[in-house]
Coordinates of C-alpha atoms in Angstrom, one line a residue:
X1 CA 89.5 76.1 122.5
X2 CA 93.3 75.9 122.2
X3 CA 95.9 74.7 119.8
X4 CA 98.6 72.3 121.1
X5 CA 101.8 70.6 120.0
X6 CA 102.4 67.2 121.7
X7 CA 99.7 68.1 124.2
X8 CA 101.3 71.4 125.2
X9 CA 99.0 74.5 124.6
X10 CA 100.7 76.9 122.2
X11 CA 97.8 79.1 121.3
X12 CA 94.3 80.0 122.7
X13 CA 91.3 81.2 120.8
X14 CA 90.5 84.8 121.7
X15 CA 87.4 85.9 119.9
X16 CA 85.2 82.9 119.2
X17 CA 86.4 82.9 115.6
X18 CA 89.6 81.9 113.9
X19 CA 91.9 84.2 115.8
X20 CA 94.4 82.8 118.3
X21 CA 97.0 84.3 120.6
X22 CA 100.3 82.4 121.0
X23 CA 101.1 81.4 124.5
X24 CA 104.6 81.4 125.9
X25 CA 105.5 77.9 127.3
X26 CA 107.5 79.2 130.3
X27 CA 105.2 81.9 131.6
X28 CA 101.9 80.8 130.1
X29 CA 101.5 84.5 129.1
X30 CA 100.5 85.8 125.7
X31 CA 103.5 86.0 123.3
X32 CA 103.4 89.3 121.4
X33 CA 105.6 91.4 119.1
X34 CA 105.1 95.0 118.1
X35 CA 103.4 96.1 114.9
X36 CA 106.8 97.3 113.6
X37 CA 108.5 94.0 114.5
X38 CA 105.7 92.1 112.7
X39 CA 106.0 94.3 109.6
X40 CA 109.7 93.3 109.5
X41 CA 108.7 89.6 109.6
X42 CA 106.0 90.3 106.9
X43 CA 108.6 91.8 104.6
X44 CA 106.9 95.3 104.4
X45 CA 109.4 97.2 106.5
X46 CA 112.1 99.3 104.8
X47 CA 115.0 101.6 105.7
X48 CA 117.6 103.9 104.2
X49 CA 120.7 105.0 106.0
X50 CA 123.3 107.5 105.0
X51 CA 125.6 110.4 106.1
X52 CA 127.0 113.6 104.8
X53 CA 129.6 116.1 106.0
X54 CA 128.4 119.7 106.2
X55 CA 130.2 122.9 107.0
X56 CA 128.7 126.1 108.5
X57 CA 125.7 127.3 106.5
X58 CA 125.7 124.2 104.2
X59 CA 122.3 122.9 103.2
X60 CA 121.4 119.4 102.3
X61 CA 118.0 118.1 101.0
X62 CA 116.4 114.7 100.8
X63 CA 113.2 114.2 98.7
X64 CA 110.7 111.5 99.5
X65 CA 107.7 110.6 97.3
X66 CA 105.1 108.4 98.9
X67 CA 103.1 105.7 96.9
X68 CA 99.5 106.3 96.0
X69 CA 98.3 102.9 97.1
X70 CA 100.0 102.5 100.5
X71 CA 100.4 104.4 103.7
X72 CA 104.0 104.8 104.9
X73 CA 104.3 104.7 108.7
X74 CA 107.6 106.6 108.9
X75 CA 110.2 107.4 111.6
X76 CA 113.7 108.8 111.6
X77 CA 116.8 109.2 113.7
X78 CA 119.2 112.0 113.0
X79 CA 122.6 112.4 114.6
X80 CA 125.1 115.2 114.1
X81 CA 128.6 116.0 115.5
X82 CA 127.8 119.7 115.6
X83 CA 124.9 122.2 115.6
X84 CA 122.2 121.1 113.1
X85 CA 118.8 122.5 112.0
X86 CA 116.5 120.1 110.2
X87 CA 113.0 120.8 108.8
X88 CA 110.5 118.3 107.4
X89 CA 108.1 119.6 104.7
X90 CA 104.9 118.0 103.4
X91 CA 103.7 118.9 99.9
X92 CA 106.9 120.4 98.7
X93 CA 107.0 121.3 95.0
X94 CA 109.3 122.6 92.3
X95 CA 113.1 122.4 92.4
X96 CA 114.4 119.3 94.1
X97 CA 116.4 118.4 91.0
X98 CA 119.6 116.4 90.7
X99 CA 120.7 114.3 93.6
X100 CA 121.2 110.5 93.9
X101 CA 118.4 108.0 94.0
X102 CA 118.4 105.8 97.1
X103 CA 117.1 102.2 96.9
X104 CA 115.2 101.4 100.1
X105 CA 116.4 98.2 101.8
X106 CA 113.8 95.6 102.9
X107 CA 114.5 94.8 106.6
X108 CA 113.6 91.2 106.0
X109 CA 116.4 90.1 103.7
X110 CA 114.5 87.0 102.7
X111 CA 111.6 89.1 101.2
X112 CA 111.4 90.1 97.6
X113 CA 109.0 92.9 98.4
X114 CA 110.1 96.4 97.3
X115 CA 109.1 99.8 98.7
X116 CA 106.7 102.1 96.9
X117 CA 108.4 105.1 98.5
X118 CA 111.1 106.8 96.5
X119 CA 114.0 108.8 98.0
X120 CA 116.6 111.1 96.4
X121 CA 119.4 112.5 98.4
X122 CA 121.3 115.7 97.7
X123 CA 118.6 117.4 95.6
X124 CA 118.4 121.1 95.1
X125 CA 116.1 123.2 97.3
X126 CA 112.3 123.1 96.7
X127 CA 110.7 126.1 95.1
X128 CA 107.8 125.8 97.6
X129 CA 108.3 124.0 100.9
X130 CA 104.6 123.3 101.5
X131 CA 103.6 122.6 105.1
X132 CA 106.3 122.4 107.8
X133 CA 105.7 119.2 109.7
X134 CA 108.8 119.5 112.0
X135 CA 111.5 122.1 112.6
X136 CA 114.2 121.4 115.1
X137 CA 117.6 122.8 115.9
X138 CA 119.9 120.8 118.2
X139 CA 123.5 120.1 119.1
X140 CA 126.7 121.7 120.3
X141 CA 129.8 122.1 118.1
X142 CA 132.2 119.2 118.6
X143 CA 129.7 117.0 120.5
X144 CA 127.5 114.3 118.9
X145 CA 123.7 114.7 119.3
X146 CA 120.7 112.6 118.3
X147 CA 117.2 113.4 117.4
X148 CA 114.5 110.7 117.0
X149 CA 111.0 110.8 115.6
X150 CA 110.5 114.3 114.4
X151 CA 110.2 116.3 117.6
X152 CA 111.0 115.7 121.2
X153 CA 108.0 113.8 122.7
X154 CA 106.6 112.4 119.5
X155 CA 105.9 108.7 119.5
X156 CA 108.5 108.1 116.9
X157 CA 106.2 107.5 113.9
X158 CA 104.2 109.7 111.5
X159 CA 101.8 108.3 108.9
X160 CA 102.7 110.1 105.7
X161 CA 100.0 111.1 103.2
X162 CA 99.7 109.0 100.1
X163 CA 101.0 110.3 96.7
X164 CA 102.7 113.2 98.3
X165 CA 106.2 114.8 98.0
X166 CA 108.1 115.4 101.3
X167 CA 111.4 117.1 101.7
X168 CA 113.9 117.0 104.6
X169 CA 116.2 120.0 104.9
X170 CA 119.5 119.9 106.9
X171 CA 121.4 123.2 107.7
X172 CA 124.7 123.1 109.6
X173 CA 125.8 125.8 112.0
X174 CA 129.1 124.0 112.5
X175 CA 132.1 123.1 110.3
X176 CA 133.0 119.5 109.8
X177 CA 129.5 118.5 111.0
X178 CA 129.0 114.8 110.2
X179 CA 125.3 114.1 109.9
X180 CA 123.9 110.6 110.0
X181 CA 120.3 109.9 108.9
X182 CA 118.3 106.7 109.4
X183 CA 114.8 106.6 107.9
X184 CA 112.7 103.5 108.5
X185 CA 109.1 102.8 107.6
X186 CA 106.5 100.1 106.9
X187 CA 103.9 100.2 104.2
X188 CA 100.3 99.3 104.6
X189 CA 98.3 98.7 101.4
X190 CA 94.7 100.0 101.0

């Protein structure tokens, strides 16, 4: 069984039920988009982007709190113009005061959905870091570097625990180190 528009097949039934796969008119192949791309179209994909300038031994912290009713499928890209160490902690507690709240942006600008994940940048250090999920040091003074995912070789996504505090720590080993941070995620409800 297939669906058609003006006699041209556009979708074929795949499981004997109500599920169809779209068919590309030119190639007659299945038309597919990634899960991440679909989450953008569905209005459940969010991002935050920012930067800071750090000098040698400066520390900068970002606090993330995940929602209790959704899984955040999270990825990040970090760039620096100098040497940078960055750690990602799960279950951090205490401290993390001050800072500036960041409003996550919905990647589908037509969607009214809002993220359940909260972010605060520039907080004080946590009293307890909890479990270290990632610890990476990269870069060369005066040369821009990029890190994606969390570690070299990771498939660029981590599913964060629900109702959990995470903290990302940045420590510069260079003066005038411009650090760019892009976090993106989609949220799946229970």
